[in-house]
Coordinates of C-alpha atoms in Angstrom, one line a residue:
M208 CA 121.2 90.5 98.1
K209 CA 121.9 86.8 97.4
V210 CA 120.7 83.6 98.9
T211 CA 122.6 80.4 98.2
E212 CA 120.8 77.2 98.3
A213 CA 121.9 73.5 98.1
A214 CA 123.0 72.3 94.7
S215 CA 120.2 70.7 92.7
P216 CA 120.5 66.9 91.9
F217 CA 119.8 67.9 88.3
L218 CA 123.0 69.9 88.0
P219 CA 125.3 67.2 86.5
L220 CA 122.6 66.2 84.0
C221 CA 122.1 69.8 82.9
Q222 CA 125.9 70.3 82.5
R223 CA 126.0 67.3 80.2
L224 CA 123.0 68.0 78.1
F225 CA 123.2 71.8 77.6
P226 CA 126.0 74.3 76.6
T227 CA 127.3 76.4 79.4
K228 CA 125.0 79.4 79.0
L229 CA 121.9 77.3 78.4
A230 CA 122.9 75.0 81.3
G231 CA 122.9 78.0 83.6
L232 CA 119.5 79.2 82.4
S233 CA 118.1 75.6 82.4
M234 CA 119.5 75.0 85.9
A235 CA 117.8 78.2 87.2
L236 CA 114.6 77.2 85.5
L237 CA 114.7 73.7 86.9
K238 CA 115.3 75.0 90.4
A239 CA 112.6 77.6 90.2
T240 CA 110.1 75.0 88.8
A241 CA 110.9 72.6 91.6
L242 CA 110.4 75.3 94.1
E243 CA 107.1 76.3 92.6
L244 CA 105.9 72.7 92.7
A245 CA 106.9 72.4 96.4
I246 CA 105.2 75.6 97.3
L247 CA 102.1 74.6 95.4
A248 CA 101.9 71.3 97.3
G249 CA 102.4 73.1 100.6
H250 CA 99.9 75.7 99.8
L251 CA 97.2 73.2 98.8
L252 CA 97.6 71.7 102.3
L253 CA 97.3 75.2 104.0
Y254 CA 94.6 76.5 101.7
P255 CA 91.6 75.3 103.9
S256 CA 93.0 77.2 106.9
G257 CA 92.7 80.4 105.0
I258 CA 89.2 80.1 103.6
T259 CA 87.5 82.0 106.3
Q260 CA 87.9 85.7 106.8
E261 CA 90.6 86.6 109.4
R262 CA 89.3 87.0 113.0
R263 CA 89.9 90.6 114.2
T264 CA 92.0 91.1 117.2
G265 CA 89.2 92.8 119.1
H266 CA 91.4 95.5 120.6
P267 CA 89.2 98.4 121.7
L268 CA 89.6 101.6 119.8
P269 CA 91.7 104.0 121.7
P270 CA 90.2 107.3 122.7
P271 CA 90.9 110.2 120.3
D272 CA 93.4 111.8 122.7
V273 CA 95.4 108.5 123.0
A274 CA 95.3 107.9 119.3
A275 CA 96.7 111.4 118.7
K276 CA 99.7 110.6 120.9
L277 CA 100.8 107.5 119.0
P278 CA 104.6 107.8 118.6
T279 CA 105.7 109.0 115.3
E280 CA 108.1 106.1 114.9
A281 CA 105.3 103.5 115.3
K282 CA 105.1 101.4 112.1
P283 CA 101.9 101.5 110.2
P284 CA 99.7 98.4 110.1
V285 CA 100.3 96.0 107.1
V286 CA 97.5 94.7 105.0
L287 CA 98.2 91.5 103.0
L288 CA 96.1 90.9 99.8
H289 CA 96.3 87.6 98.0
G290 CA 96.1 86.8 94.3
F291 CA 93.5 85.2 92.0
I292 CA 91.8 82.0 93.3
D293 CA 93.8 82.1 96.5
N294 CA 93.4 83.2 100.1
R295 CA 95.2 84.6 103.0
S296 CA 97.1 81.3 103.8
V297 CA 99.6 82.2 101.1
F298 CA 101.1 84.9 103.5
L299 CA 101.7 82.6 106.4
L300 CA 105.5 82.8 106.2
L301 CA 105.7 86.4 105.2
R302 CA 103.4 87.4 108.0
R303 CA 105.6 85.5 110.5
N304 CA 108.7 87.2 109.1
L305 CA 107.2 90.7 109.4
A306 CA 106.0 90.1 112.9
Q307 CA 109.5 88.9 114.0
H308 CA 110.9 92.2 112.7
G309 CA 108.7 94.6 114.5
R310 CA 105.4 94.8 112.6
Q311 CA 102.9 94.6 115.4
H312 CA 99.7 94.9 113.4
I313 CA 99.3 92.7 110.4
E314 CA 96.0 91.8 108.8
S315 CA 94.9 89.8 105.7
L316 CA 91.8 90.4 103.6
N317 CA 90.1 87.6 101.8
Y318 CA 88.1 88.5 98.7
S319 CA 85.8 85.9 97.2
P320 CA 87.1 83.7 94.4
L321 CA 83.8 84.5 92.7
T322 CA 84.8 88.2 92.5
C323 CA 84.2 89.4 88.9
D324 CA 85.3 93.0 89.1
I325 CA 88.6 94.5 90.2
R326 CA 86.7 97.8 91.0
T327 CA 84.4 96.0 93.4
A328 CA 87.2 94.3 95.1
A329 CA 89.1 97.6 95.4
E330 CA 86.0 99.2 97.1
L331 CA 86.0 96.3 99.6
L332 CA 89.6 96.9 100.3
G333 CA 89.0 100.6 100.9
R334 CA 86.4 99.9 103.5
H335 CA 88.7 97.4 105.1
V336 CA 91.6 99.9 105.2
E337 CA 89.4 102.6 106.6
E338 CA 88.2 100.3 109.4
I339 CA 91.8 99.4 110.3
C340 CA 92.8 103.0 110.5
E341 CA 89.8 103.8 112.7
R342 CA 90.4 100.8 114.9
T343 CA 94.2 101.3 115.3
G344 CA 94.4 105.1 115.4
H345 CA 96.8 105.1 112.4
E346 CA 96.2 107.5 109.6
R347 CA 97.8 105.2 106.9
V348 CA 98.6 101.6 106.3
D349 CA 101.1 99.7 104.2
I350 CA 99.8 97.1 101.7
V351 CA 101.5 94.0 100.2
G352 CA 99.6 92.6 97.3
H353 CA 100.5 89.4 95.4
S354 CA 99.5 89.1 91.8
L355 CA 95.9 90.2 91.3
G356 CA 95.9 91.5 94.9
G357 CA 98.5 94.1 93.9
L358 CA 96.3 95.3 91.0
I359 CA 93.3 95.6 93.2
A360 CA 95.3 97.6 95.7
R361 CA 96.7 99.9 93.0
Y362 CA 93.2 100.6 91.7
Y363 CA 92.1 101.5 95.2
V364 CA 95.1 103.8 95.6
Q365 CA 95.1 105.4 92.2
C366 CA 91.4 105.5 91.2
L367 CA 89.5 105.6 94.5
G368 CA 91.5 108.0 96.6
G369 CA 93.2 105.3 98.6
D370 CA 96.5 107.2 98.5
S371 CA 95.2 109.2 101.5
H372 CA 95.2 106.0 103.5
V373 CA 98.1 103.9 102.0
R374 CA 101.6 105.0 102.6
T375 CA 103.5 102.2 100.7
L376 CA 102.1 99.6 98.3
V377 CA 104.4 96.6 97.6
T378 CA 103.3 94.4 94.7
L379 CA 104.6 90.9 94.0
G380 CA 104.3 89.6 90.4
T381 CA 101.4 92.0 89.6
P382 CA 100.4 92.5 86.0
H383 CA 100.4 96.3 86.1
S384 CA 100.2 96.5 82.3
G385 CA 98.2 93.4 81.7
T386 CA 99.3 89.8 81.0
R387 CA 98.6 87.7 77.9
V388 CA 99.2 84.3 79.7
A389 CA 96.5 81.5 79.6
P390 CA 94.1 82.9 77.0
L391 CA 91.7 80.0 77.7
M392 CA 90.9 81.6 81.0
N393 CA 89.3 84.6 79.3
A394 CA 85.9 83.2 80.3
H395 CA 86.4 84.7 83.8
P396 CA 85.6 88.4 83.8
I397 CA 88.4 89.3 86.2
V398 CA 90.9 87.6 84.0
R399 CA 89.8 89.7 81.1
Q400 CA 90.3 92.8 83.2
M401 CA 94.0 91.7 83.7
R402 CA 94.6 91.6 79.9
P403 CA 96.6 94.4 78.1
G404 CA 94.2 97.1 76.9
S405 CA 91.3 96.2 79.2
A406 CA 89.2 99.1 80.6
V407 CA 90.8 98.6 84.1
I408 CA 94.4 98.6 82.7
E409 CA 93.6 101.7 80.7
E410 CA 92.2 103.5 83.8
L411 CA 95.5 102.8 85.5
T412 CA 97.5 104.4 82.7
G413 CA 95.5 107.6 83.1
P414 CA 96.9 110.7 84.9
A415 CA 97.4 110.4 88.7
P416 CA 98.7 113.8 89.7
G417 CA 99.8 114.2 93.3
C418 CA 99.4 110.5 94.2
R419 CA 100.8 110.2 97.8
T420 CA 101.5 106.5 97.9
Q421 CA 105.0 105.1 97.1
F422 CA 105.1 101.9 95.0
V423 CA 107.6 99.1 95.2
S424 CA 107.1 96.4 92.6
F425 CA 108.9 93.0 92.8
W426 CA 109.0 91.3 89.4
S427 CA 110.7 87.9 88.6
D428 CA 112.6 86.9 85.4
L429 CA 111.1 83.4 85.9
D430 CA 107.5 84.4 86.4
H431 CA 105.5 82.1 84.2
L432 CA 102.3 84.1 84.7
M433 CA 103.6 87.5 83.5
D434 CA 103.6 87.9 79.7
P435 CA 105.6 90.0 79.0
L436 CA 107.7 89.7 82.2
E437 CA 108.1 93.5 82.4
T438 CA 104.3 93.9 82.9
A439 CA 105.0 93.4 86.6
C440 CA 106.8 96.7 86.7
V441 CA 105.1 100.0 87.6
E442 CA 105.7 102.4 84.7
H443 CA 103.7 105.7 85.2
P444 CA 105.0 109.3 85.1
D445 CA 102.9 110.4 88.0
L446 CA 103.7 107.6 90.4
L447 CA 106.7 107.4 92.8
A448 CA 107.7 103.8 91.9
Q449 CA 110.6 101.5 92.4
N450 CA 110.9 98.2 90.4
V451 CA 113.0 95.4 91.9
R452 CA 114.0 92.5 89.7
V453 CA 114.0 89.1 91.4
S454 CA 116.1 86.4 89.8
G455 CA 115.8 82.7 90.5
V456 CA 112.2 82.3 91.7
G457 CA 108.8 81.9 90.1
H458 CA 105.4 83.5 90.7
L459 CA 104.3 81.4 93.6
A460 CA 107.6 81.8 95.5
L461 CA 107.4 85.6 95.6
P462 CA 105.3 85.9 98.8
V463 CA 107.1 82.9 100.4
H464 CA 110.8 83.1 99.8
P465 CA 112.8 84.5 102.8
A466 CA 115.1 86.6 100.5
V467 CA 112.0 88.3 99.0
A468 CA 110.6 88.8 102.5
T469 CA 113.8 90.7 103.4
G470 CA 113.3 92.9 100.4
I471 CA 109.7 93.5 101.3
R472 CA 110.7 94.6 104.8
Q473 CA 113.3 97.0 103.4
A474 CA 110.7 98.4 101.0
L475 CA 108.3 99.0 103.9
D476 CA 110.9 100.8 105.9
I477 CA 111.7 103.3 103.2
E478 CA 110.5 106.8 103.9
V479 CA 110.5 108.9 100.7
S480 CA 110.4 112.7 100.9
G481 CA 111.0 115.5 98.6
P482 CA 109.7 116.2 95.1
R483 CA 107.7 113.6 93.1
A484 CA 109.9 111.2 91.1
V485 CA 109.2 109.0 88.1
S486 CA 109.5 105.3 88.0
R487 CA 113.1 104.0 88.6
T488 CA 114.8 100.7 88.8
G489 CA 115.6 99.5 92.3
G490 CA 118.4 97.0 91.9
G491 CA 118.0 93.3 91.9
L492 CA 117.4 90.4 94.2
T493 CA 119.2 87.1 93.3
V494 CA 118.2 83.7 94.6
A495 CA 120.9 81.4 93.4

């Protein structure tokens, strides 16, 4: 899957200053950095609109006999979970994209920027998911988690029995094995939990026999918050996981870019059956 964008004004300069291979890499890095800055600026403007918790739709809970007759082809609700020091406004474009392609029930969960424990946030997510299932009559939901949000969702699925309520978990730039970036931020407890070797990361490496959730992890080769880059891949022998490499975008662009949104939709539409499978690669997504 490839998206072609307009040529950058920096291209002639890069071609003059760098050798061919380095010019290609530098060009991609410049474009990704420019996109990250543009997304950051836009997100700062939208951030106030996402501070408050999302208002529920208020649809009455259908009677048990009606809920039992939901069509089997009905798509599960989608829960969107943001990253560290962020809020639900980051999913504005992705939410619109999913709604335009048939997802009728999409909800976002805000957790406090003062949250200091991934386990506590995962418990909150669990209560939220159970409430959605009860309210909508669906047995399971799909979750899309960006960065820390994906780690919180994975902890819920893998360590708190959330696999009974989560059909598919899509993660975007999530440090599944821990990231070493920004050591000066270790003062924050939840950042320390995202480090390699932390108690939370170690729990996620433990056995997870019979986990029923399918995982799809999007990781970027230009993600400046993942160190090493491959930490954003799900590597676990007990989990059914697909890792999709994204080329040409950075960390902030993962929940925003239309090409990634297409990949997310495709991931949510996958129905996996048959015996358990180990982690596997899932091709690549190129944004040129």
